[in-house]
Short mmCIF file of C-alpha atoms in Angstrom, two decimals:
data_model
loop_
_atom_site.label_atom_id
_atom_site.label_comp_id
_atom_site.label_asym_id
_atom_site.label_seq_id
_atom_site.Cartn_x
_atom_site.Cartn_y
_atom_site.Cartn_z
CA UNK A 144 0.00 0.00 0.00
CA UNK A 145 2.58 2.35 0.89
CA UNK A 146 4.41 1.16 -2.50
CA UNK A 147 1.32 2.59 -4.27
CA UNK A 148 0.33 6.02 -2.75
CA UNK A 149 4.03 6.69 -3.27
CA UNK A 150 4.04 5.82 -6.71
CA UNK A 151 1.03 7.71 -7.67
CA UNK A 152 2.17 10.78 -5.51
CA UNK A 153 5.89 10.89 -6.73
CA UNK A 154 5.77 9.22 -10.46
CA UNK A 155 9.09 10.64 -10.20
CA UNK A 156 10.61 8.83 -7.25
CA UNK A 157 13.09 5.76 -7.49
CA UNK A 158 12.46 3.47 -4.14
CA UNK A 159 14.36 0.42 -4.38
CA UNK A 160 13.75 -2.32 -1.72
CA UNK A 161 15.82 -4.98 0.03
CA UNK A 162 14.88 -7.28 2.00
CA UNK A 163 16.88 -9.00 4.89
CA UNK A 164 17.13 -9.38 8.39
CA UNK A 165 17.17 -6.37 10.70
CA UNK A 166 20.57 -7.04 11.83
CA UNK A 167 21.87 -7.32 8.14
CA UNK A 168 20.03 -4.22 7.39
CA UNK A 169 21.32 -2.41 10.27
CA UNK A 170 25.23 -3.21 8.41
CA UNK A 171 24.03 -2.08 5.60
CA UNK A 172 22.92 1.10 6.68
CA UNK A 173 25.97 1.67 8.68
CA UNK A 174 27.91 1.34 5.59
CA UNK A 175 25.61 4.20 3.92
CA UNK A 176 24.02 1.73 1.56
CA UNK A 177 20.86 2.09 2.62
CA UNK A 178 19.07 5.67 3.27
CA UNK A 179 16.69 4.52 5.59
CA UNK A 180 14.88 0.95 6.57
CA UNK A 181 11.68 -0.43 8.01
CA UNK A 182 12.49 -2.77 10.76
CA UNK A 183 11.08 -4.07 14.35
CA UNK A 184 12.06 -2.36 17.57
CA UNK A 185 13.94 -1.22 19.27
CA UNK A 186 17.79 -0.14 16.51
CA UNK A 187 20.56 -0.39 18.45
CA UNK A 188 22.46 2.82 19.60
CA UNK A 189 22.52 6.53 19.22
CA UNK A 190 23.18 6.81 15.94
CA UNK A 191 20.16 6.52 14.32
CA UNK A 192 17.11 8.90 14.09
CA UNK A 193 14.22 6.42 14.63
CA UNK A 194 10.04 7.33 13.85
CA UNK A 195 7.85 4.57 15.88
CA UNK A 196 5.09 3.75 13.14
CA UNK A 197 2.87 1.62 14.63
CA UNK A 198 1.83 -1.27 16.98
CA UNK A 199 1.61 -4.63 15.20
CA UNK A 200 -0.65 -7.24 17.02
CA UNK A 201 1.18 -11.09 16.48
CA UNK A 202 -1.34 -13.85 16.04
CA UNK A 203 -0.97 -17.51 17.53
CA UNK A 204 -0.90 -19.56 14.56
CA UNK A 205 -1.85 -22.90 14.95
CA UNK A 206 -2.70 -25.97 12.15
CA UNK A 207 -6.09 -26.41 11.23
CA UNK A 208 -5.96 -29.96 13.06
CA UNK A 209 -4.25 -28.15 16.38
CA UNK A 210 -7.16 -27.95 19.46
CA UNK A 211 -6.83 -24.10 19.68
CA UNK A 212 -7.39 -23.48 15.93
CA UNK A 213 -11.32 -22.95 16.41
CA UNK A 214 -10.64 -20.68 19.51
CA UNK A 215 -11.46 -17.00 18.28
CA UNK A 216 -9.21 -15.47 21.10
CA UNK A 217 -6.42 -17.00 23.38
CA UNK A 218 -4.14 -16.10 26.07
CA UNK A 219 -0.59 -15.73 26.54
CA UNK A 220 -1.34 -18.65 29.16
CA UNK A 221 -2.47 -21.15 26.45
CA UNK A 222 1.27 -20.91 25.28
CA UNK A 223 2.04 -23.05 28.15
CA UNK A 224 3.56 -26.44 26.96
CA UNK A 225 3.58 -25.66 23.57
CA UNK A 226 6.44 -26.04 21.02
CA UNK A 227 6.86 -22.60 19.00
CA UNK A 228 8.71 -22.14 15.88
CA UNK A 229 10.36 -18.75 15.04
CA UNK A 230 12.93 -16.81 12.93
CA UNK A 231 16.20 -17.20 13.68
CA UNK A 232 18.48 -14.69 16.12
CA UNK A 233 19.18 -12.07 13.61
CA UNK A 234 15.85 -11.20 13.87
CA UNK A 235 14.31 -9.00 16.80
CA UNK A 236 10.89 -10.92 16.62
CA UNK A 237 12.97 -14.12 17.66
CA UNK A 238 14.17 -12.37 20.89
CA UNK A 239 10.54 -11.49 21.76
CA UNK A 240 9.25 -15.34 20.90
CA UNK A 241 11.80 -16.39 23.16
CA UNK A 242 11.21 -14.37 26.04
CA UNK A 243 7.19 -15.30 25.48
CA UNK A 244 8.22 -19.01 25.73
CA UNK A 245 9.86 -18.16 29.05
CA UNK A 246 7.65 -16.04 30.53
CA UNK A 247 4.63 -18.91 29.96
CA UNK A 248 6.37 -22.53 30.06
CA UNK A 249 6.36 -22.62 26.36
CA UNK A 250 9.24 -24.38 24.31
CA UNK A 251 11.21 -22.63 21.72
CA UNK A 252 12.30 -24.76 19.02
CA UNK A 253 16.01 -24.58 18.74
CA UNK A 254 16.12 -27.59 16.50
CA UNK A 255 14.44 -25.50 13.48
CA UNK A 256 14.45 -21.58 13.13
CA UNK A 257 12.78 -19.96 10.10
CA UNK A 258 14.56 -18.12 7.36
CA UNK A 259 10.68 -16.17 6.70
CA UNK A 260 7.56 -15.91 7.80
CA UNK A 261 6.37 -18.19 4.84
CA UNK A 262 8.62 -21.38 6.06
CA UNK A 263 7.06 -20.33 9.47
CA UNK A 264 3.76 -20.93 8.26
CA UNK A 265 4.36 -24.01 6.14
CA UNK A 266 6.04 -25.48 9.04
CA UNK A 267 3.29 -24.36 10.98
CA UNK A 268 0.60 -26.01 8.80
CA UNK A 269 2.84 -29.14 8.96
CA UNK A 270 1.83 -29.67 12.40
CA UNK A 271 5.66 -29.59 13.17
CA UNK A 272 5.22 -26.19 16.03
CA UNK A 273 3.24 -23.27 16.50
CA UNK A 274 4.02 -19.55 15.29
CA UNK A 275 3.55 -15.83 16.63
CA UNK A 276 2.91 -14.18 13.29
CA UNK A 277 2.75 -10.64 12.69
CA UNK A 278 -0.83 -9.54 11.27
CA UNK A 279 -0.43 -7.51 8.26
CA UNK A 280 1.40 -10.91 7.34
CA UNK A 281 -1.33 -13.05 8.28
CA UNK A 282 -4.42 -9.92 6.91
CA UNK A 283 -2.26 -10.44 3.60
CA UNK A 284 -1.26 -14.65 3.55
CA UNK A 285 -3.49 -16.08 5.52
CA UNK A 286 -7.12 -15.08 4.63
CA UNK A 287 -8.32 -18.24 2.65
CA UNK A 288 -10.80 -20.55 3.68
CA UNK A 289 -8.63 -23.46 2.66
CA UNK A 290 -5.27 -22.33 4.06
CA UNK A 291 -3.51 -24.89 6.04
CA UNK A 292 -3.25 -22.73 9.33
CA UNK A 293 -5.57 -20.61 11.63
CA UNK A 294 -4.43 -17.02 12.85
CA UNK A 295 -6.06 -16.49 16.39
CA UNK A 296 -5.73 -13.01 18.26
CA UNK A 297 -4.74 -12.64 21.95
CA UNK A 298 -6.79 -10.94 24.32
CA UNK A 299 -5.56 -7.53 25.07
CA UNK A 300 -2.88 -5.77 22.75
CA UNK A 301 0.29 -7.33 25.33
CA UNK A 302 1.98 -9.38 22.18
CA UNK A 303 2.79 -6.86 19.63
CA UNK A 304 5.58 -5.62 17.95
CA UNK A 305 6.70 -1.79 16.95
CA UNK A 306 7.67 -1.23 13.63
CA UNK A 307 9.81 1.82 12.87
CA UNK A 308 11.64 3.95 9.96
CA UNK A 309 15.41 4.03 10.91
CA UNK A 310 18.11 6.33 9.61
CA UNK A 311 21.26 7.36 10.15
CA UNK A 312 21.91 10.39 12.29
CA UNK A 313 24.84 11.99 10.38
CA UNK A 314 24.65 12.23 6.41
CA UNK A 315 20.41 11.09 7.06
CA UNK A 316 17.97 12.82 4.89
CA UNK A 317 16.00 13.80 7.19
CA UNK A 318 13.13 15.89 5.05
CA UNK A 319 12.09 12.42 3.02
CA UNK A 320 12.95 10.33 6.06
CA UNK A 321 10.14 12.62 8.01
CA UNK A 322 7.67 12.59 4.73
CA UNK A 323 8.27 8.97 4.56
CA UNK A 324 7.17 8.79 7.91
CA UNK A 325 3.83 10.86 6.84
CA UNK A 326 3.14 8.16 4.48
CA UNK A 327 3.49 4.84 6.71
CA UNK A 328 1.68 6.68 9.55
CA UNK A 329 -1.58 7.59 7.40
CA UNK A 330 -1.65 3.67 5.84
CA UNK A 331 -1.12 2.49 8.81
CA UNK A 332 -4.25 4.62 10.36
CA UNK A 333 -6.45 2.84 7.37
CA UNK A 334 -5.66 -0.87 8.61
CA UNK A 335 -8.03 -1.05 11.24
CA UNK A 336 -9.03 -4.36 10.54
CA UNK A 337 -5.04 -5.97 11.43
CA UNK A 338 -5.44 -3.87 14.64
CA UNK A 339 -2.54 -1.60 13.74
CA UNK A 340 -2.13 1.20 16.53
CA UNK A 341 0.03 4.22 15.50
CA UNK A 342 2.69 5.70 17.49
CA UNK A 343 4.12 8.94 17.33
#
């Protein structure tokens, strides 16, 4: 979406995208060859100029055979004896699934850790674990009937992630940085079905 407003907006403007993990994009942006990047919170350091975006609620993603897959809302409590699956370490949403599983007697899989979201959710729908998904992911993968997983909220808005803009602090460009910033912010406003929450 944000692709798109820009795009009609600025016919003019040349975004190219990357995608990797946050602590590959962090390097990168170190080393100047990124301007800016969208990543989970909290970037490490001073150096950077960060703009919270939003709030992103993750889902409990279970199989469609798996006994809390009909449940339309859980708790962090039903994590309790479960075996999650998530990215591996260079990824901030790892840190978070891990401190979940040890905050509610769940077990982390150590044996397995995803390289994206996708082999998250095919693992997931292979009965092998279950996932904490973020849910513009899931609002954008994971709406058909047939799918081989089911997405299920928590009560409250507890498990969520924050999802920022990042740039450097020296040699930034901080005018597009903050219109860029504009941009995410009023999409993000419009996605009030995912249960996005926008910070400022």
């Amino acid at each position: 979406r944000a692709v798109g407003r820009l795009h009609r907006d600025h016919p003019d403007l040349k975004l190219y995208i990357r995608e990797a993990s946050p602590v590959q994009l962090i390097e990168d942006l170190d080393r100047g060859e990124h301007d800016l990047i969208l990543t989970q919170l909290p970037a490490p350091g001073p150096d950077y100029v960060v703009a919270r975006l939003f709030r992103e609620p993750l889902l409990l993603t279970v199989s469609r055979e798996h006994a809390l897959a009909d449940h339309e809302v859980v708790t962090e409590a039903d994590l309790a004896g479960l075996q999650v699956l998530s990215l591996g370490p260079g990824y901030v949403l790892h840190e978070q699934v891990r401190s979940l599983c040890a905050r509610h007697d769940a077990r982390m899989q150590t044996d397995y850790e995803g390289t994206s979201l996708d082999a998250l959710r095919a693992m997931t729908g292979m009965g092998m674990g279950v996932s904490l998904l973020p849910a513009l992911y899931v609002a954008s993968e994971i709406t058909r009937r047939n799918d081989v997983v089911r997405a299920v909220r928590f009560a409250g808005d507890r498990v969520a992630r924050s999802i920022g803009l990042v740039t450097r602090r020296k040699g930034g460009n901080i005018r597009s940085f903050d219109r860029l910033t504009d941009v995410f912010r009023a999409i993000a406003r419009r996605q009030k079905t995912s249960g996005l929450r926008v910070e400022t």
